[in-house]
Coordinates of C-alpha atoms in Angstrom, one line a residue:
M1 CA 62.6 63.4 112.4
I2 CA 60.8 66.5 113.8
R3 CA 56.6 65.9 115.4
R4 CA 53.8 68.4 115.1
F5 CA 51.4 69.1 117.0
L6 CA 48.5 69.8 115.7
L7 CA 46.2 72.8 116.3
P8 CA 42.4 73.5 115.1
G9 CA 42.2 75.4 112.0
S10 CA 43.9 78.0 110.0
R11 CA 45.9 79.2 106.1
R12 CA 47.9 81.7 104.8
S13 CA 48.1 85.0 102.9
G14 CA 49.4 88.4 102.2
A15 CA 52.8 87.8 103.6
I16 CA 56.2 89.9 104.8
G17 CA 57.7 92.1 101.9
G18 CA 60.9 89.7 102.6
V19 CA 61.2 89.3 99.5
A20 CA 62.0 88.9 95.7
L21 CA 65.0 90.8 97.1
G22 CA 67.7 89.3 94.0
L23 CA 65.4 90.9 91.0
F24 CA 66.4 94.2 91.8
L25 CA 70.4 93.8 90.6
A26 CA 71.5 94.9 87.1
T27 CA 74.4 96.4 85.8
T28 CA 75.3 100.8 86.6
A29 CA 74.2 102.9 89.3
T30 CA 72.6 106.8 89.5
A31 CA 69.4 107.2 91.1
Q32 CA 69.9 107.6 95.3
P33 CA 68.3 105.8 97.7
L34 CA 64.5 106.0 98.9
Y35 CA 64.7 107.3 102.0
P36 CA 61.8 107.7 103.9
L37 CA 60.7 111.7 104.8
P38 CA 61.8 112.3 108.8
D39 CA 59.3 111.9 111.5
P40 CA 58.0 115.2 112.3
D41 CA 58.3 114.2 115.6
P42 CA 61.6 115.9 116.8
F43 CA 60.9 112.9 120.3
Y44 CA 62.1 109.8 117.3
A45 CA 65.3 111.8 116.3
A46 CA 68.8 111.1 117.8
P47 CA 70.3 113.5 119.8
A48 CA 73.8 114.4 119.4
N49 CA 75.6 112.5 121.9
L50 CA 74.4 109.1 120.5
A51 CA 78.0 107.9 120.1
A52 CA 78.3 108.0 123.4
H53 CA 75.8 105.5 124.7
E54 CA 75.6 101.7 124.3
A55 CA 73.4 99.4 123.4
G56 CA 70.6 99.5 124.5
D57 CA 71.1 102.9 127.1
V58 CA 67.7 104.9 127.2
L59 CA 67.0 108.5 125.5
G60 CA 64.3 109.2 125.9
V61 CA 61.1 108.6 128.3
R62 CA 57.8 110.2 126.9
A63 CA 53.6 109.0 128.8
L64 CA 51.6 108.1 126.0
P65 CA 47.9 109.0 125.9
A66 CA 45.2 106.3 126.9
L67 CA 44.4 103.8 124.4
A68 CA 40.6 102.6 124.1
I69 CA 42.1 99.6 122.7
F70 CA 44.3 98.6 125.6
P71 CA 41.7 100.1 128.5
A72 CA 43.5 99.0 131.2
A73 CA 47.1 100.0 131.1
T74 CA 49.3 102.9 131.0
V75 CA 51.4 103.7 128.2
T76 CA 54.9 104.7 128.2
L77 CA 57.1 106.3 124.6
V78 CA 61.1 104.8 125.2
K79 CA 63.4 105.6 123.3
F80 CA 66.9 103.9 123.8
R81 CA 70.3 103.4 122.1
S82 CA 70.4 100.2 118.6
T83 CA 72.8 99.2 116.3
D84 CA 72.4 99.5 112.8
S85 CA 74.2 96.3 110.7
H86 CA 76.9 97.9 110.3
G87 CA 77.7 98.3 113.6
A88 CA 76.8 102.4 113.5
P89 CA 74.4 103.7 116.4
I90 CA 70.9 104.3 115.5
A91 CA 68.0 106.0 118.0
A92 CA 65.2 103.1 118.1
T93 CA 61.7 103.6 120.4
T94 CA 59.2 101.2 121.4
T95 CA 56.0 101.6 123.6
V96 CA 54.7 100.0 126.5
L97 CA 52.2 99.2 127.9
T98 CA 52.2 98.7 131.9
P99 CA 48.5 97.5 133.1
F100 CA 46.8 98.5 135.5
A101 CA 47.3 95.0 137.7
R102 CA 50.3 94.9 137.3
Q103 CA 52.0 91.9 139.4
T104 CA 55.4 92.6 141.3
G105 CA 58.6 90.9 139.6
G106 CA 55.3 89.8 136.5
P107 CA 56.3 88.6 133.1
L108 CA 57.4 91.8 129.8
L109 CA 56.7 90.5 126.8
S110 CA 57.7 92.1 123.9
Y111 CA 56.0 91.5 121.1
Q112 CA 56.9 92.4 117.4
H113 CA 53.5 93.7 115.2
F114 CA 54.1 92.6 111.4
I115 CA 55.1 96.2 110.6
N116 CA 55.1 95.4 106.6
A117 CA 56.0 99.3 105.9
L118 CA 58.0 102.2 104.6
G119 CA 57.2 105.3 106.2
T120 CA 58.3 107.1 109.5
G121 CA 53.7 106.7 110.6
C122 CA 53.9 103.0 110.3
A123 CA 55.8 102.2 113.1
I124 CA 54.1 100.8 116.1
S125 CA 54.0 104.1 118.5
H126 CA 52.3 105.4 115.5
K127 CA 49.2 103.4 114.6
L128 CA 47.9 102.4 117.7
Y129 CA 46.8 105.9 117.9
S130 CA 45.2 105.2 114.0
D131 CA 42.4 102.7 113.2
D132 CA 44.4 100.8 111.5
L133 CA 42.7 97.2 111.2
N134 CA 45.8 94.7 111.6
L135 CA 46.3 95.3 114.6
V136 CA 43.1 93.7 115.0
A137 CA 44.7 89.8 114.9
T138 CA 47.5 90.6 117.7
T139 CA 45.1 93.1 119.9
P140 CA 43.4 89.6 122.0
I141 CA 46.3 87.9 123.1
L142 CA 48.0 91.3 124.5
N143 CA 45.1 92.5 126.4
V144 CA 45.1 89.1 127.8
A145 CA 48.3 89.1 128.4
L146 CA 48.0 92.8 130.0
A147 CA 44.9 91.1 132.4
Q148 CA 47.1 88.6 133.1
G149 CA 49.6 91.6 135.1
W150 CA 52.1 91.5 132.0
T151 CA 53.9 94.1 130.9
V152 CA 54.3 94.4 126.6
A153 CA 57.0 96.5 124.6
L154 CA 56.1 96.9 121.2
P155 CA 59.0 98.0 119.6
D156 CA 59.3 99.4 116.6
H157 CA 61.7 96.9 114.7
L158 CA 62.5 98.2 110.9
G159 CA 64.8 100.7 112.6
P160 CA 64.8 104.8 112.0
Q161 CA 65.1 104.1 108.5
F162 CA 62.0 101.5 107.9
A163 CA 64.5 98.9 106.3
L164 CA 62.0 96.7 105.9
G165 CA 64.1 93.8 104.8
A166 CA 67.0 94.3 107.5
A167 CA 65.7 90.9 109.5
R168 CA 68.9 90.9 111.5
L169 CA 68.3 94.6 112.4
G170 CA 65.1 93.9 113.7
G171 CA 66.8 92.0 115.6
Q172 CA 69.1 94.3 117.0
V173 CA 66.1 96.3 118.2
V174 CA 64.1 94.0 119.9
L175 CA 67.1 93.3 122.1
D176 CA 67.8 96.8 123.0
G177 CA 64.4 97.7 123.4
I178 CA 64.3 94.9 125.6
R179 CA 67.5 96.1 127.7
A180 CA 65.8 99.4 127.6
V181 CA 63.2 98.8 129.1
K182 CA 64.1 96.4 131.9
R183 CA 66.8 99.9 132.5
L184 CA 64.1 102.1 133.9
P185 CA 63.3 102.0 137.1
A186 CA 59.7 103.3 136.5
L187 CA 58.8 100.1 134.4
A188 CA 60.0 98.0 136.7
V189 CA 60.4 95.1 135.2
E190 CA 64.5 95.3 136.5
H191 CA 63.6 91.5 137.6
S192 CA 61.2 90.3 135.5
P193 CA 61.7 87.0 134.0
A194 CA 61.3 88.2 129.4
V195 CA 59.2 86.4 126.6
M196 CA 59.1 87.5 123.1
A197 CA 56.8 86.5 120.2
G198 CA 55.7 87.9 116.8
Y199 CA 53.6 86.6 114.0
S200 CA 55.2 86.7 110.0
G201 CA 58.1 89.7 109.8
G202 CA 57.4 90.1 114.3
G203 CA 58.4 86.6 113.9
L204 CA 61.6 86.6 111.6
A205 CA 62.6 89.7 114.2
T206 CA 61.6 87.5 117.5
A207 CA 63.7 85.2 115.6
W208 CA 66.6 87.1 114.9
A209 CA 66.5 88.6 118.3
A210 CA 66.2 85.2 119.4
A211 CA 69.2 83.7 117.5
L212 CA 71.7 87.0 117.9
Q213 CA 71.0 86.8 122.3
P214 CA 74.0 84.9 122.9
T215 CA 76.7 86.9 121.2
Y216 CA 74.9 90.4 120.4
A217 CA 73.3 90.5 124.1
P218 CA 74.6 87.8 126.6
E219 CA 73.9 89.5 129.9
L220 CA 70.6 89.2 128.6
K221 CA 68.2 86.8 129.5
L222 CA 64.9 85.3 127.9
A223 CA 62.9 82.7 129.0
G224 CA 61.1 82.1 125.6
A225 CA 60.6 83.3 122.1
A226 CA 57.6 82.3 120.0
I227 CA 58.1 82.5 116.2
G228 CA 55.2 82.4 114.6
G229 CA 55.0 82.4 110.5
A230 CA 58.5 83.4 109.7
P231 CA 60.2 83.4 106.4
M232 CA 63.6 82.1 107.6
N233 CA 65.7 82.9 103.9
L234 CA 64.6 85.8 102.3
M235 CA 67.0 84.5 99.5
T236 CA 64.2 81.4 98.4
M237 CA 61.2 83.9 98.9
A238 CA 62.8 86.1 95.9
E239 CA 64.0 82.7 93.9
T240 CA 60.2 81.3 94.2
L241 CA 59.0 85.1 93.2
G242 CA 60.6 84.8 89.3
L243 CA 60.6 88.2 87.6
D244 CA 56.2 87.2 86.9
R245 CA 53.5 89.0 88.1
H246 CA 52.5 88.4 91.5
P247 CA 49.2 89.5 93.5
S248 CA 51.6 90.3 96.8
F249 CA 54.8 92.1 94.6
G250 CA 54.3 95.6 96.7
L251 CA 55.7 93.8 99.7
A252 CA 58.7 92.0 97.6
M253 CA 59.3 95.9 95.6
A254 CA 58.7 97.6 99.1
A255 CA 62.0 95.0 100.6
A256 CA 64.0 96.2 97.7
I257 CA 63.5 99.9 98.8
G258 CA 64.4 98.8 103.2
L259 CA 67.5 97.1 101.8
E260 CA 68.9 99.7 99.7
R261 CA 68.0 101.9 102.6
E262 CA 69.8 99.2 105.3
Y263 CA 73.0 98.4 102.1
P264 CA 72.4 101.1 100.0
D265 CA 76.3 100.5 98.7
R266 CA 75.9 96.6 98.3
L267 CA 72.0 96.9 97.0
P268 CA 71.5 99.8 94.8
T269 CA 68.0 99.1 94.2
S270 CA 66.7 102.3 92.8
S271 CA 69.7 102.3 90.0
Y272 CA 67.7 99.7 88.2
L273 CA 64.1 100.8 87.9
N274 CA 63.4 102.2 84.5
P275 CA 61.1 105.6 85.1
R276 CA 57.8 102.9 85.4
G277 CA 59.4 101.4 88.5
L278 CA 60.6 104.6 90.5
A279 CA 57.7 106.2 89.8
V280 CA 55.9 103.3 91.9
A281 CA 58.6 103.4 94.6
Q282 CA 58.7 106.6 95.0
D283 CA 54.7 106.1 95.8
M284 CA 55.6 103.4 98.2
A285 CA 58.3 105.2 100.0
N286 CA 56.9 106.3 102.9
S287 CA 53.1 104.2 103.1
C288 CA 52.5 101.5 105.2
S289 CA 51.7 98.1 104.2
N290 CA 47.5 98.1 102.7
D291 CA 49.1 101.2 100.6
I292 CA 52.2 99.6 99.9
L293 CA 50.0 96.4 98.3
T294 CA 47.5 98.0 96.8
A295 CA 50.6 100.3 95.4
G296 CA 52.6 97.1 93.5
V297 CA 49.5 94.4 93.2
D298 CA 49.8 92.0 90.5
G299 CA 53.2 94.1 89.1
S300 CA 56.0 92.4 87.9
A301 CA 59.9 93.4 88.7
R302 CA 60.8 92.4 84.2
E303 CA 57.9 95.6 84.0
Y304 CA 59.8 97.6 86.7
L305 CA 63.8 97.3 85.6
D306 CA 65.3 99.2 83.6
N307 CA 67.3 95.6 82.5
T308 CA 65.2 92.8 82.9
S309 CA 68.7 90.5 83.2
I310 CA 69.6 89.4 86.3
V311 CA 72.6 90.0 87.2
D312 CA 74.7 87.1 90.1
S313 CA 76.1 89.6 91.6
R314 CA 77.7 88.3 94.3
E315 CA 78.1 91.6 96.8
A316 CA 74.1 91.8 96.5
R317 CA 73.4 88.4 97.0
S318 CA 74.6 88.5 99.8
V319 CA 73.1 91.0 101.5
V320 CA 69.8 89.1 100.9
E321 CA 71.3 85.8 102.9
E322 CA 73.0 87.5 105.8
N323 CA 69.5 88.5 106.5
S324 CA 68.5 84.9 105.6
L325 CA 67.9 82.9 109.4
E326 CA 68.4 79.6 108.1
L327 CA 71.5 80.4 106.3
Y328 CA 72.6 82.4 109.7
P329 CA 74.8 79.9 112.4
G330 CA 74.4 81.1 115.6
M331 CA 72.5 79.0 117.5
P332 CA 69.0 81.0 120.4
E333 CA 70.4 79.1 123.9
N334 CA 65.9 79.9 124.8
P335 CA 63.1 77.5 124.1
I336 CA 61.0 78.2 120.8
L337 CA 58.0 77.9 120.2
E338 CA 57.6 77.7 116.3
W339 CA 53.9 77.8 114.6
H340 CA 52.8 78.2 111.0
S341 CA 50.0 76.9 108.9
P342 CA 51.2 73.5 106.8
K343 CA 49.9 74.9 103.6
D344 CA 51.0 79.0 104.0
Q345 CA 52.6 79.4 100.4
Q346 CA 54.0 82.9 101.3
I347 CA 56.6 81.4 103.2
P348 CA 59.1 78.6 102.4
L349 CA 58.1 76.4 104.7
G350 CA 61.2 74.5 103.4
A351 CA 63.5 77.2 105.3
I352 CA 61.7 76.8 108.4
E353 CA 61.8 73.1 108.7
N354 CA 65.8 73.1 108.1
T355 CA 66.5 76.2 110.7
V356 CA 64.1 74.1 112.8
R357 CA 65.8 70.8 112.7
R358 CA 68.8 72.7 112.4
W359 CA 68.1 74.6 116.1
C360 CA 66.9 71.1 117.9
A361 CA 70.5 69.1 116.3
A362 CA 72.2 72.0 118.2
G363 CA 69.8 71.2 121.8
V364 CA 67.4 74.3 121.0
R365 CA 64.5 72.7 123.2
V366 CA 62.0 74.1 120.1
Q367 CA 58.6 72.6 119.4
T368 CA 56.4 72.7 116.3
V369 CA 53.1 73.4 116.3
L370 CA 51.4 73.5 112.9
V371 CA 47.5 75.5 112.7
P372 CA 45.7 73.7 109.5
S373 CA 44.0 76.0 107.2
V374 CA 41.1 77.2 107.0
E375 CA 39.1 79.1 103.6
L376 CA 39.6 82.7 103.7
P377 CA 40.6 85.3 101.2
S378 CA 43.9 85.7 99.8
A379 CA 44.5 88.3 101.9
L380 CA 43.7 86.5 105.2
E381 CA 44.8 83.2 104.3
H382 CA 48.6 83.9 106.0
L383 CA 47.2 86.5 107.9
A384 CA 45.0 83.3 109.9
P385 CA 47.1 81.6 112.2
A386 CA 48.5 84.5 113.8
V387 CA 44.7 84.7 115.2
L388 CA 44.2 80.7 115.4
G389 CA 47.5 79.7 117.4
A390 CA 47.5 82.9 119.5
P391 CA 45.5 80.0 122.3
A392 CA 48.4 78.5 122.2
V393 CA 51.0 80.3 121.9
L394 CA 50.5 82.5 125.4
L395 CA 50.1 79.5 127.0
W396 CA 53.1 78.0 125.7
L397 CA 54.8 82.1 127.1
E398 CA 52.8 81.5 130.5
G399 CA 54.6 78.5 130.9
R400 CA 58.3 79.6 130.0
A401 CA 57.4 82.4 132.1
R402 CA 56.7 80.9 135.1
G403 CA 60.1 79.0 134.7
E404 CA 58.5 75.6 133.6
L405 CA 60.8 73.0 131.2
A406 CA 59.9 73.8 127.9
P407 CA 58.4 70.8 125.9
T408 CA 59.8 70.0 122.7
N409 CA 59.0 67.9 120.0
C410 CA 62.2 68.0 118.0

């Protein structure tokens, strides 16, 4: 039996866009994938010799202006070589916050923000310089880490095509981002203990990074990973959503668009939308999370599909399963803290429990923390544990960075 600790206060909300992925399957194909507009900043573009580089190689470095929300840190944008879901090279980016009072050998925290978006302008490296209220949930914990002398990396973990829903891709980008930061002498974290954390979509990228590390980046030693409110099974989320109206349908549709970008031949979402659905999808194609939610609020697959019958496509289903961590047989080697609200209705809690149970059985040191619910507007219910669980998460990360034996309640 898995025993859990309880924290005071929390509940659920407008979760990750990794839902209704199997809803957009029909029969014949004509429409093209809705890729995002390229980032107008040439720094983000892949170099011509990208294939000559190894995963994690640094491709470019740029100093960025100081940030008011992180007043005691310098900001550096790092471009690096990563790998897509098919093994092909891609260019990705991570934003590194280096505290003025950085400790020698102080920890490196890779924090994966919840980027439920489809547009390149939604990258965290851009959003840090806008008035994005979604950053409010993560700014406090990051400032505490910076005040303690930690370096913080914020990867754009959806990749250059903003393939929302392609969770395995996100894990690879996270790992290569840590590799790249450690390879830059100017950042002085080569020998620093590395930990990871993230919530919701960011939690999913963190979880995949932890599970993939033994095979994808075996030389990269991680001290621990804190995973919050992560949708561990995207297929279960799709089946739960069904064909009817849902307030968060916009994020579900966005995930279907994102998966098509990564798997255009196996999950051709755009080909199965009716004119109304295609118009909504085109509106979403370069949008960030709040606009995506607005565009698809109370929508349904039944309204947007040209054919509402769900085709039992083994190929399309396999795409969703390949990005569902509950079904991935690999195990993390580093300790895990997993936290969520037991009343979160936006993610399949059974999938979290099954994943944790399997990891525990394999000998992974897992501690599960339950954050009780509080009454909040529906748009904040899922997000609340990211804030309410932050103190326990930071204490746990500090212990891992110090090399202490991780607690477990397996």
